[in-house]
Amino acid sequence: MDDKLNFPATGRNVSAILQVLQKHLLAGDVIEIASGSGQHVVQFAKAMPDHIFWPSDPDPDHIKSINAWADENQLQNLQPAVKLDCTDSKWIKGQEVLGLPQTAAAILCINMIHIAPVQAALGLFAGAEQRLQPGGILYLYGPFFGINEQEATSNIAFDIDLQRRDQKWGVRHLNLVKKIASTRGFELSNIVKMPANNNSVLFIRR
Ligand SMILES: C[S@@+](CC[C@H](N)C(=O)[O-])C[C@H]1O[C@@H](n2cnc3c(N)ncnc32)[C@H](O)[C@@H]1O
């Protein structure tokens, strides 16, 4: 049976994300939080051979899918997926998470913090603070409020839909994310406009 999942939006935004990563990421270990289907990380690993990618996700079906995409592509610089929820205390406290490196050059988190309670964003930054070396990048991708003067109607509608699905979900305001970041030793370094009213938001570890 084929475990590979196919997320249509992921297939569409991968090239645009890759361009930003290739411009901003230093070579080294790259942990991905919330890898989902694994379609992104396989393309990243193919295009960035000087980086070693460490995918993760809390959903067992996603773990299977990531590893199925990886098996099909046989990439030396792509590690097996690890089951990880970034609100887990081991991640937050910087303790060893089996299968992930203790330090990394970058951490990626694409389309997650709005589809999870705010605790996920808090956990993401807490664990990233423990693992990123100074100068390391925490890369976020998704819709954000507070970047454009006028919010995109598609993002407003998406936010309403997210909150209908779960009251704790919702498009995050950049100020909230910056505030969380600042308590964890991160500073906003770049915002890059992306397709479909999304943004790449890059934080640097001080
Ligand atoms: C919309 S999908 C995005 C997947 C992938 N990054 C992409 O862009 O295709 C959201 C992902 O976040 C993961 N997720 C949700 N809560 C999480 C948490 N607390 N820690 C880590 N991952 C989480 C889900 O399992 C899911 O794979």
mmCIF file of N, CA and C in Angstrom, residues 114-158:
data_model
loop_
_atom_site.group_PDB
_atom_site.id
_atom_site.type_symbol
_atom_site.label_atom_id
_atom_site.label_comp_id
_atom_site.label_asym_id
_atom_site.label_seq_id
_atom_site.Cartn_x
_atom_site.Cartn_y
_atom_site.Cartn_z
ATOM 1 N N HIS A 114 -1.186 28.393 12.815
ATOM 2 C CA HIS A 114 -2.597 28.824 12.776
ATOM 3 C C HIS A 114 -3.555 27.632 12.879
ATOM 4 N N ILE A 115 -3.037 26.426 12.585
ATOM 5 C CA ILE A 115 -3.896 25.227 12.630
ATOM 6 C C ILE A 115 -3.595 24.448 13.904
ATOM 7 N N ALA A 116 -3.375 25.167 14.969
ATOM 8 C CA ALA A 116 -3.057 24.566 16.266
ATOM 9 C C ALA A 116 -3.301 25.641 17.322
ATOM 10 N N PRO A 117 -3.532 25.254 18.574
ATOM 11 C CA PRO A 117 -3.661 26.257 19.632
ATOM 12 C C PRO A 117 -2.370 27.068 19.759
ATOM 13 N N VAL A 118 -2.451 28.234 20.371
ATOM 14 C CA VAL A 118 -1.285 29.116 20.473
ATOM 15 C C VAL A 118 -0.144 28.441 21.251
ATOM 16 N N GLN A 119 -0.487 27.431 22.056
ATOM 17 C CA GLN A 119 0.542 26.674 22.785
ATOM 18 C C GLN A 119 1.553 26.059 21.821
ATOM 19 N N ALA A 120 1.109 25.751 20.603
ATOM 20 C CA ALA A 120 2.044 25.154 19.634
ATOM 21 C C ALA A 120 3.108 26.180 19.238
ATOM 22 N N ALA A 121 2.698 27.431 19.048
ATOM 23 C CA ALA A 121 3.684 28.481 18.714
ATOM 24 C C ALA A 121 4.623 28.700 19.900
ATOM 25 N N LEU A 122 4.050 28.686 21.100
ATOM 26 C CA LEU A 122 4.889 28.867 22.300
ATOM 27 C C LEU A 122 5.904 27.728 22.410
ATOM 28 N N GLY A 123 5.441 26.508 22.185
ATOM 29 C CA GLY A 123 6.327 25.339 22.267
ATOM 30 C C GLY A 123 7.379 25.357 21.178
ATOM 31 N N LEU A 124 6.949 25.760 19.986
ATOM 32 C CA LEU A 124 7.889 25.822 18.854
ATOM 33 C C LEU A 124 9.079 26.719 19.206
ATOM 34 N N PHE A 125 8.786 27.934 19.665
ATOM 35 C CA PHE A 125 9.865 28.883 19.977
ATOM 36 C C PHE A 125 10.687 28.424 21.185
ATOM 37 N N ALA A 126 10.012 27.828 22.163
ATOM 38 C CA ALA A 126 10.740 27.384 23.365
ATOM 39 C C ALA A 126 11.798 26.348 22.981
ATOM 40 N N GLY A 127 11.388 25.361 22.184
ATOM 41 C CA GLY A 127 12.329 24.309 21.782
ATOM 42 C C GLY A 127 13.390 24.834 20.830
ATOM 43 N N ALA A 128 12.981 25.777 19.987
ATOM 44 C CA ALA A 128 13.937 26.352 19.023
ATOM 45 C C ALA A 128 15.014 27.136 19.763
ATOM 46 N N GLU A 129 14.614 27.810 20.836
ATOM 47 C CA GLU A 129 15.593 28.574 21.632
ATOM 48 C C GLU A 129 16.692 27.641 22.147
ATOM 49 N N GLN A 130 16.299 26.422 22.528
ATOM 50 C CA GLN A 130 17.260 25.468 23.091
ATOM 51 C C GLN A 130 18.179 24.868 22.028
ATOM 52 N N ARG A 131 17.689 24.798 20.785
ATOM 53 C CA ARG A 131 18.427 24.023 19.781
ATOM 54 C C ARG A 131 19.160 24.833 18.716
ATOM 55 N N LEU A 132 18.753 26.070 18.526
ATOM 56 C CA LEU A 132 19.401 26.842 17.460
ATOM 57 C C LEU A 132 20.631 27.556 17.986
ATOM 58 N N GLN A 133 21.682 27.452 17.205
ATOM 59 C CA GLN A 133 22.897 28.171 17.549
ATOM 60 C C GLN A 133 22.687 29.664 17.236
ATOM 61 N N PRO A 134 23.462 30.583 17.864
ATOM 62 C CA PRO A 134 23.320 32.003 17.529
ATOM 63 C C PRO A 134 23.456 32.197 16.014
ATOM 64 N N GLY A 135 22.574 32.993 15.459
ATOM 65 C CA GLY A 135 22.567 33.188 14.004
ATOM 66 C C GLY A 135 21.669 32.194 13.294
ATOM 67 N N GLY A 136 21.192 31.181 14.026
ATOM 68 C CA GLY A 136 20.307 30.173 13.431
ATOM 69 C C GLY A 136 18.944 30.777 13.100
ATOM 70 N N ILE A 137 18.307 30.183 12.107
ATOM 71 C CA ILE A 137 17.043 30.740 11.596
ATOM 72 C C ILE A 137 15.856 29.853 11.985
ATOM 73 N N LEU A 138 14.822 30.504 12.493
ATOM 74 C CA LEU A 138 13.521 29.840 12.647
ATOM 75 C C LEU A 138 12.638 30.391 11.535
ATOM 76 N N TYR A 139 12.272 29.496 10.621
ATOM 77 C CA TYR A 139 11.521 29.899 9.427
ATOM 78 C C TYR A 139 10.056 29.513 9.585
ATOM 79 N N LEU A 140 9.175 30.506 9.492
ATOM 80 C CA LEU A 140 7.729 30.244 9.530
ATOM 81 C C LEU A 140 7.121 30.609 8.177
ATOM 82 N N TYR A 141 6.137 29.833 7.793
ATOM 83 C CA TYR A 141 5.392 30.139 6.562
ATOM 84 C C TYR A 141 3.914 29.990 6.856
ATOM 85 N N GLY A 142 3.131 30.914 6.302
ATOM 86 C CA GLY A 142 1.681 30.807 6.448
ATOM 87 C C GLY A 142 1.022 32.149 6.294
ATOM 88 N N PRO A 143 -0.274 32.217 6.613
ATOM 89 C CA PRO A 143 -0.958 33.509 6.619
ATOM 90 C C PRO A 143 -0.693 34.195 7.962
ATOM 91 N N PHE A 144 -0.523 35.492 7.946
ATOM 92 C CA PHE A 144 -0.346 36.265 9.193
ATOM 93 C C PHE A 144 -1.175 37.532 9.082
ATOM 94 N N PHE A 145 -1.744 37.973 10.191
ATOM 95 C CA PHE A 145 -2.343 39.300 10.238
ATOM 96 C C PHE A 145 -1.264 40.284 10.687
ATOM 97 N N GLY A 146 -1.473 41.572 10.319
ATOM 98 C CA GLY A 146 -0.602 42.629 10.838
ATOM 99 C C GLY A 146 0.625 42.892 9.979
ATOM 100 N N ILE A 147 0.674 42.294 8.785
ATOM 101 C CA ILE A 147 1.805 42.573 7.885
ATOM 102 C C ILE A 147 1.389 43.632 6.858
ATOM 103 N N ASN A 148 0.210 43.428 6.271
ATOM 104 C CA ASN A 148 -0.293 44.415 5.305
ATOM 105 C C ASN A 148 -1.258 45.369 6.005
ATOM 106 N N GLU A 149 -1.310 46.615 5.506
ATOM 107 C CA GLU A 149 -2.244 47.586 6.094
ATOM 108 C C GLU A 149 -3.673 47.060 6.010
ATOM 109 N N GLN A 150 -4.004 46.516 4.863
ATOM 110 C CA GLN A 150 -5.349 45.961 4.642
ATOM 111 C C GLN A 150 -5.237 44.439 4.620
ATOM 112 N N GLU A 151 -5.947 43.768 5.514
ATOM 113 C CA GLU A 151 -5.868 42.306 5.534
ATOM 114 C C GLU A 151 -6.548 41.726 4.285
ATOM 115 N N ALA A 152 -5.963 40.671 3.740
ATOM 116 C CA ALA A 152 -6.555 40.014 2.563
ATOM 117 C C ALA A 152 -7.879 39.368 2.962
ATOM 118 N N THR A 153 -8.882 39.532 2.120
ATOM 119 C CA THR A 153 -10.195 38.958 2.448
ATOM 120 C C THR A 153 -10.098 37.430 2.565
ATOM 121 N N SER A 154 -9.215 36.829 1.768
ATOM 122 C CA SER A 154 -9.081 35.358 1.843
ATOM 123 C C SER A 154 -8.539 34.941 3.220
ATOM 124 N N ASN A 155 -7.644 35.757 3.803
ATOM 125 C CA ASN A 155 -7.109 35.414 5.124
ATOM 126 C C ASN A 155 -8.156 35.631 6.221
ATOM 127 N N ILE A 156 -8.995 36.662 6.047
ATOM 128 C CA ILE A 156 -10.066 36.900 7.031
ATOM 129 C C ILE A 156 -11.038 35.715 6.998
ATOM 130 N N ALA A 157 -11.389 35.275 5.793
ATOM 131 C CA ALA A 157 -12.313 34.146 5.657
ATOM 132 C C ALA A 157 -11.685 32.865 6.208
ATOM 133 N N PHE A 158 -10.395 32.698 5.948
ATOM 134 C CA PHE A 158 -9.690 31.506 6.442
ATOM 135 C C PHE A 158 -9.687 31.490 7.973
#
